[in-house]
Tab-separated table of C-alpha atoms in Angstrom:
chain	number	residue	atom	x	y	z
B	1	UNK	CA	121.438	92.927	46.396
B	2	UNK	CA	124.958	93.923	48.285
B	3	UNK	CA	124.923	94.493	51.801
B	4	UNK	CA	127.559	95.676	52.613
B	5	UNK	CA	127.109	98.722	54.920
B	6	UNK	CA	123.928	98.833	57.304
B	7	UNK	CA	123.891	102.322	58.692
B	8	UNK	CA	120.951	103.285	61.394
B	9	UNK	CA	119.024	106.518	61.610
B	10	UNK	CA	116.641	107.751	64.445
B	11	UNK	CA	112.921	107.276	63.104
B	12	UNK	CA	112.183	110.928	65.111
B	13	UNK	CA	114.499	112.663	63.048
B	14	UNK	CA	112.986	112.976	59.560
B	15	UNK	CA	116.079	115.502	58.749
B	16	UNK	CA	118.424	112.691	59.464
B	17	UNK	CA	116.812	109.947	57.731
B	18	UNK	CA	116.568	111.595	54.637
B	19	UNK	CA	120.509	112.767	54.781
B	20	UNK	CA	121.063	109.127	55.753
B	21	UNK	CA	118.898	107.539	52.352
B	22	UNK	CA	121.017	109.832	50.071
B	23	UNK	CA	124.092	109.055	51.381
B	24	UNK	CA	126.374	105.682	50.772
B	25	UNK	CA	125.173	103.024	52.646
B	26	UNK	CA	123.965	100.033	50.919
B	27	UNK	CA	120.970	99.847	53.070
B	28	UNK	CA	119.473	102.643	55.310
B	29	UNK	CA	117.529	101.461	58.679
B	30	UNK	CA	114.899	104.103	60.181
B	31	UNK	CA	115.155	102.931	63.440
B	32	UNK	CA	111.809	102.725	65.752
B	33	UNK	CA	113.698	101.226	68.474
B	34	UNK	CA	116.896	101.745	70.678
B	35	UNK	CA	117.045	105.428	68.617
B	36	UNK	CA	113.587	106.099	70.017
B	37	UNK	CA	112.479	106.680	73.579
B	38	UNK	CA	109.005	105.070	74.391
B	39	UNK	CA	107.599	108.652	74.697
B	40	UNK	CA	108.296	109.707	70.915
B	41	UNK	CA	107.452	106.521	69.364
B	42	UNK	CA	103.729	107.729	68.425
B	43	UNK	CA	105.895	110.721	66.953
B	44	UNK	CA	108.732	108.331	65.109
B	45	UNK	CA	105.934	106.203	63.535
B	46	UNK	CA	104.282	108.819	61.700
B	47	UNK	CA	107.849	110.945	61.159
B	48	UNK	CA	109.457	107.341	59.377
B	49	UNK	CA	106.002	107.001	57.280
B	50	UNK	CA	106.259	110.688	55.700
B	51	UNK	CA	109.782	109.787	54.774
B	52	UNK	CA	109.251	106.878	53.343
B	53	UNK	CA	106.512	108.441	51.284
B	54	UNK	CA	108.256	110.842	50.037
B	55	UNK	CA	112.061	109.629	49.631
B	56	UNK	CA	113.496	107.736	46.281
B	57	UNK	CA	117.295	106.543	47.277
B	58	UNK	CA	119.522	104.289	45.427
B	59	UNK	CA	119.520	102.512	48.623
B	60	UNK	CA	117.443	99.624	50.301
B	61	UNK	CA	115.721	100.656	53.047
B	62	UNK	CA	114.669	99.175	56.290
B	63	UNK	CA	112.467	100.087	58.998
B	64	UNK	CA	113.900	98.656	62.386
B	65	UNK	CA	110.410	97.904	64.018
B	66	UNK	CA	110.350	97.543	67.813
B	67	UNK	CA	110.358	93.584	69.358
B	68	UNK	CA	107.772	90.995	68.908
B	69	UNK	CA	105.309	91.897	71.940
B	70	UNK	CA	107.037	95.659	72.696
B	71	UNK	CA	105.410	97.014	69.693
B	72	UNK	CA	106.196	95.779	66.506
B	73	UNK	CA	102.494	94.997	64.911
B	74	UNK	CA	101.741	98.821	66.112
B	75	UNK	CA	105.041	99.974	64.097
B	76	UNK	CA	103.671	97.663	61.185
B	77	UNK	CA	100.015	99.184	60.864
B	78	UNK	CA	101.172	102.320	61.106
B	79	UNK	CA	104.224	102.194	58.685
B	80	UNK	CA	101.836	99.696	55.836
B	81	UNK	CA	99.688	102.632	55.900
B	82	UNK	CA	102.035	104.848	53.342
B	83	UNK	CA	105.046	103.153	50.957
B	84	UNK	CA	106.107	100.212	52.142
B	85	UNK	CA	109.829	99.919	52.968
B	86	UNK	CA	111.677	97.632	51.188
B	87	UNK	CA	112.399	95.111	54.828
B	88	UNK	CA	111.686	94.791	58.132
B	89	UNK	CA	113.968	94.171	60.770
B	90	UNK	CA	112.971	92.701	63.905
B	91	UNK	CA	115.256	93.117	66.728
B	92	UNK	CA	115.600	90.461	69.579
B	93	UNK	CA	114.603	87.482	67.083
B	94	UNK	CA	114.070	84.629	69.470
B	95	UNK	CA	112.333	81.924	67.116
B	96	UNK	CA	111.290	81.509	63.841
B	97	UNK	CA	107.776	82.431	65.216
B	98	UNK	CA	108.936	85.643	65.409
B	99	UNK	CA	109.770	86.394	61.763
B	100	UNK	CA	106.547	84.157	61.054
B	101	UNK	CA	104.333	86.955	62.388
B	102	UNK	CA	105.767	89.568	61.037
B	103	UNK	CA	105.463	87.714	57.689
B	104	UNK	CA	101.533	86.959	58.430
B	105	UNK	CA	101.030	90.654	58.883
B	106	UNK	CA	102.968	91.865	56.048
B	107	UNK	CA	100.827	89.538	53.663
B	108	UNK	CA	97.516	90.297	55.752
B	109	UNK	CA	98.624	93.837	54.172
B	110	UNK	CA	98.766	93.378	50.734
B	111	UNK	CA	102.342	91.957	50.183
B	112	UNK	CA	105.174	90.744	51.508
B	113	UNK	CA	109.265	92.054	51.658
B	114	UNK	CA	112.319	90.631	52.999
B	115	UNK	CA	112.639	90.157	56.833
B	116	UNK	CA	116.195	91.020	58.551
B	117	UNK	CA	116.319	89.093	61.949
B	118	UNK	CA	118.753	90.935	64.990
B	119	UNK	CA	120.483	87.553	66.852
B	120	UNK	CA	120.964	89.428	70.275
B	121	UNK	CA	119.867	87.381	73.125
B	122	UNK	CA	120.796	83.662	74.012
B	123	UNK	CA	117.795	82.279	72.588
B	124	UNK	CA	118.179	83.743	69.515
B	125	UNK	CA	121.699	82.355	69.063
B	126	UNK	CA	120.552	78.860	70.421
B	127	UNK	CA	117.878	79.214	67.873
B	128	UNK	CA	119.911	80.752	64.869
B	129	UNK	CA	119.331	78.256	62.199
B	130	UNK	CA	115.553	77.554	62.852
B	131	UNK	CA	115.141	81.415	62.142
B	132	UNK	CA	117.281	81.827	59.154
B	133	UNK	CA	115.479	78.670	57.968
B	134	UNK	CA	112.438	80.651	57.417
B	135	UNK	CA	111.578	81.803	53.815
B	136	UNK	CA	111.023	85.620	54.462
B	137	UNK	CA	114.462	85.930	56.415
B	138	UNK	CA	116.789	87.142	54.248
B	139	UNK	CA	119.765	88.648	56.799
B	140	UNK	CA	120.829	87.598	60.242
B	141	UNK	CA	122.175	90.391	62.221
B	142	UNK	CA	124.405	89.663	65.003
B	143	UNK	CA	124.065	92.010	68.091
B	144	UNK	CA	126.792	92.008	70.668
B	145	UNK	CA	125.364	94.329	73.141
B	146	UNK	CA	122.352	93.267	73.890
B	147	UNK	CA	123.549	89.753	74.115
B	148	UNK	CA	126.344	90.663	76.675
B	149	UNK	CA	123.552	91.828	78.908
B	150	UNK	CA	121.231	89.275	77.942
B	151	UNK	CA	123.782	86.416	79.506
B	152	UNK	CA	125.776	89.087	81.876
B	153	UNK	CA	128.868	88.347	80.315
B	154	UNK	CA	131.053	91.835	80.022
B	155	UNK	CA	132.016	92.953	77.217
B	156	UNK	CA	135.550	93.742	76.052
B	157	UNK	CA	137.590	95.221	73.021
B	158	UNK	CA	138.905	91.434	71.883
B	159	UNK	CA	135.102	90.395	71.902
B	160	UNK	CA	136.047	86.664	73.411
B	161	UNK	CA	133.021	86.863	75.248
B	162	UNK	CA	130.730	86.990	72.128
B	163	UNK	CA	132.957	85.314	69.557
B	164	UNK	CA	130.776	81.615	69.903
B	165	UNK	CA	127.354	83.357	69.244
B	166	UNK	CA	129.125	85.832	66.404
B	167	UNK	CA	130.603	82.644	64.507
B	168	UNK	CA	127.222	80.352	65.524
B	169	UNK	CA	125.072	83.435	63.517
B	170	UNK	CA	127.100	83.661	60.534
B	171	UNK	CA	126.944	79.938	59.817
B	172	UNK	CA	123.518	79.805	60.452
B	173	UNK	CA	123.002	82.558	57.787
B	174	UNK	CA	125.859	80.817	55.205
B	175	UNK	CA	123.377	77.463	55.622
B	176	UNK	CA	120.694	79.184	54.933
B	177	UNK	CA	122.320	80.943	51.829
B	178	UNK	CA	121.384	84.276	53.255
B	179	UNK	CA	123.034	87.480	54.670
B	180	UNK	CA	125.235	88.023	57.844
B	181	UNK	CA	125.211	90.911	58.955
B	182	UNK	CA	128.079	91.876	61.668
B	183	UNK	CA	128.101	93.494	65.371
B	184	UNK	CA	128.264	97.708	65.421
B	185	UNK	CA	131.699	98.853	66.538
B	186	UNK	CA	130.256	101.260	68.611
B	187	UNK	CA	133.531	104.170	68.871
B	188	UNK	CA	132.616	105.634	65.913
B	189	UNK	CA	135.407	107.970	65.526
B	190	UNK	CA	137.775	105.156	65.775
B	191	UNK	CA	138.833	104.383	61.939
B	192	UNK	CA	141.720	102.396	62.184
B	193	UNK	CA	139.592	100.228	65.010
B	194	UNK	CA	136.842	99.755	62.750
B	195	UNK	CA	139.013	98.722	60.268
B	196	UNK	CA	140.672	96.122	61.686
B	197	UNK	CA	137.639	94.768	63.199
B	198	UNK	CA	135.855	94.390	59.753
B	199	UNK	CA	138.823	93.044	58.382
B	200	UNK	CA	138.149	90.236	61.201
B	201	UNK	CA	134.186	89.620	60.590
B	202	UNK	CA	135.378	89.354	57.124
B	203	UNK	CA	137.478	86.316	57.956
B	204	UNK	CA	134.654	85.115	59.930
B	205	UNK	CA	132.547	84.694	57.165
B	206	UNK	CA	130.450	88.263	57.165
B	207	UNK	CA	128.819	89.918	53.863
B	208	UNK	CA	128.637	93.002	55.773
B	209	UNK	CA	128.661	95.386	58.787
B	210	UNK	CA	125.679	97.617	60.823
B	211	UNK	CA	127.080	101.201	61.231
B	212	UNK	CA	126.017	104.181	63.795
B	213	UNK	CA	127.684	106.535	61.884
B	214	UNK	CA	127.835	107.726	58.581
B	215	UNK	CA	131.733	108.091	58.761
B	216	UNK	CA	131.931	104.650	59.399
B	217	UNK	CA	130.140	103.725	55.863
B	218	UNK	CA	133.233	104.372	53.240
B	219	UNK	CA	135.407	102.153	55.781
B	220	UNK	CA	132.770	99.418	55.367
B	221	UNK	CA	131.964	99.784	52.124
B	222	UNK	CA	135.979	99.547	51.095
B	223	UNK	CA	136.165	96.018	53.193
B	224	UNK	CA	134.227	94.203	52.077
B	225	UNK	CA	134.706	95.337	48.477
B	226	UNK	CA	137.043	93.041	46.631
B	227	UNK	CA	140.545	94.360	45.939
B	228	UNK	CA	142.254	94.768	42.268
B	229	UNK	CA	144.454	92.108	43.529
B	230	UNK	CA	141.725	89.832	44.397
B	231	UNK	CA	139.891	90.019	41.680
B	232	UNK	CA	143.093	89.722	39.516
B	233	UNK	CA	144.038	86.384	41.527
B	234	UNK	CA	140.344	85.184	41.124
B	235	UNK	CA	140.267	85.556	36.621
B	236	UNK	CA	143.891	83.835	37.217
B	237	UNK	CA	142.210	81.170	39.045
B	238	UNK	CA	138.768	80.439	36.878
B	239	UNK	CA	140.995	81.053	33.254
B	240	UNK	CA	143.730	78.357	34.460
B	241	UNK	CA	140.395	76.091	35.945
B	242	UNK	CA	138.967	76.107	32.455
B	243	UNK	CA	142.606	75.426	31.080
B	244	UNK	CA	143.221	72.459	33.758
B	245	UNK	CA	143.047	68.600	32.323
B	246	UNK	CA	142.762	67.774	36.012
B	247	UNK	CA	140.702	68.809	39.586
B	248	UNK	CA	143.744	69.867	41.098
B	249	UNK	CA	146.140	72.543	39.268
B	250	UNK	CA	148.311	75.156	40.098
B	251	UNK	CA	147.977	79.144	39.690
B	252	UNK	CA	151.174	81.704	40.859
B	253	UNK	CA	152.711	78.582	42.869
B	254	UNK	CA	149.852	77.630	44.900
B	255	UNK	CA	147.961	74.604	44.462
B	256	UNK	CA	144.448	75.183	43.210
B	257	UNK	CA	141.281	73.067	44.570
B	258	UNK	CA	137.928	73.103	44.639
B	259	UNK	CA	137.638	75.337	47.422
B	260	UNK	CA	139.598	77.809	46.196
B	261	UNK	CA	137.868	77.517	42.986
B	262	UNK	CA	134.668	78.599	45.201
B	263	UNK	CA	136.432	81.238	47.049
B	264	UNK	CA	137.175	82.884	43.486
B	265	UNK	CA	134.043	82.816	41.800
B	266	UNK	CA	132.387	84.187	44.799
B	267	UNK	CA	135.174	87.211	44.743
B	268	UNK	CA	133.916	87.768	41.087
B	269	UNK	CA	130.335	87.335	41.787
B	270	UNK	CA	130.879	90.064	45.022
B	271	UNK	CA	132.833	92.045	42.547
B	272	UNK	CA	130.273	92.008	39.931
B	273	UNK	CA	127.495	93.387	42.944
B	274	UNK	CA	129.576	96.258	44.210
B	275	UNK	CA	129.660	97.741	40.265
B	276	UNK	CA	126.242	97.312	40.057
């Protein structure tokens, strides 16, 4: 399963959602939280369960319920009442006992899916690793905002403020061997911005990107697809590897290792996902 693009959709706007599940986004969030004031939620709940009944997208998709304590086992009952999406994600993730409950109720229900954990506060980033640790996580999201306000740092277009807790998430996830998942860039009709700053949370380490806008999706999507000249340099790499007498060899002038060798075949194997 690719992750590449992670675009959000209000859970009150049923139009929306379903626009948003047959669109190009690997995986479609009906959001019961920031996208909802507290006096539609009642409305959302029921609005995200008739689309989920009734939609059948290429896509994954997620319901985003509200946070441990502010809601989420009301979000649950009422959304394991129809379909089931195919994850959760719990915003504010603080500790693993977080993901834990929403695991107990999920299995209380009949069943169990993937959980997708939002890193946004300090705890959460203190306590990255214990929550990708457990078994139903299967993403770590990283959430600038709310951190920013969560530690009253302020937040700025270079991101220095945030850059510890955005590189402390995605290894957290990499040990794990699961998902990260990077910030929003939140001036949506900024391409070349966007660009640029996926191009960086791919050097970080990130499998993929949330988006607020669908717009935003194909510039995702295209990052953190492998290039023809990537994938070329990777078969150049693993041909010559299975050529090579020795650990150490050479490919187009550059010296060959075992890291590289890694970096290739997980090119390919991201390749191979994106076709799929």
């Amino acid at each position: 399963m690719v992750r590449r693009s992670v675009l959000f959709s209000p859970g009150d706007k049923p139009d929306l959602m379903r626009k948003a599940a047959m669109g190009n986004a690997d995986v479609v969030v009906f959001d019961l939280e920031d996208a909802v004031a507290p006096a539609d939620k009642r409305n959302a709940r029921e609005a995200v369960r008739e689309v989920l009944d009734e939609i059948d997208p290429d896509c994954e998709v997620a319901v985003r319920v509200n946070p441990i304590g502010l809601g989420a086992m009301t979000d649950l009952e009422a959304i394991l009442e129809g379909s089931r999406p195919d994850s959760i994600m719990v915003p504010k993730t603080e500790d693993a006992t977080d993901i834990q409950r929403v695991q107990a109720r999920l299995e209380e229900a009949g069943g169990s899916c993937p959980v997708l954990a939002l890193i946004e506060s300090a705890a959460g980033v203190l306590r990255a690793d214990e929550i990708a640790a457990v078994d139903a996580t299967d993403a770590l999201l990283f959430g600038a905002e709310d951190l920013a306000a969560d530690i009253g740092a302020t937040r700025t277009s270079e991101g220095i403020e945030v850059l510890y807790a955005r590189e402390r998430t995605v290894i957290a996830a990499s040990a794990a061997g699961i998902d990260a998942i990077d910030i929003v860039y939140t001036d949506y009709g900024d391409t070349d911005g966007l660009r640029e700053e996926t191009a960086f949370a791919r050097q970080l380490g990130y499998d993929g990107k949330m988006a607020i806008h669908p717009d935003q999706v194909p510039v995702i999507n295209d990052a953190f697809t492998p290039s023809d000249d990537d994938i070329e340099w990777a078969e150049r790499v693993l041909a010559a590897r299975d050529r090579a007498e020795t650990g150490v060899f050479e490919v187009d002038g550059e010296m060959i290792d075992a890291p590289l060798i890694a970096q290739a075949e997980r090119i390919l194997e991201r390749a191979d996902e994106t076709d799929n």
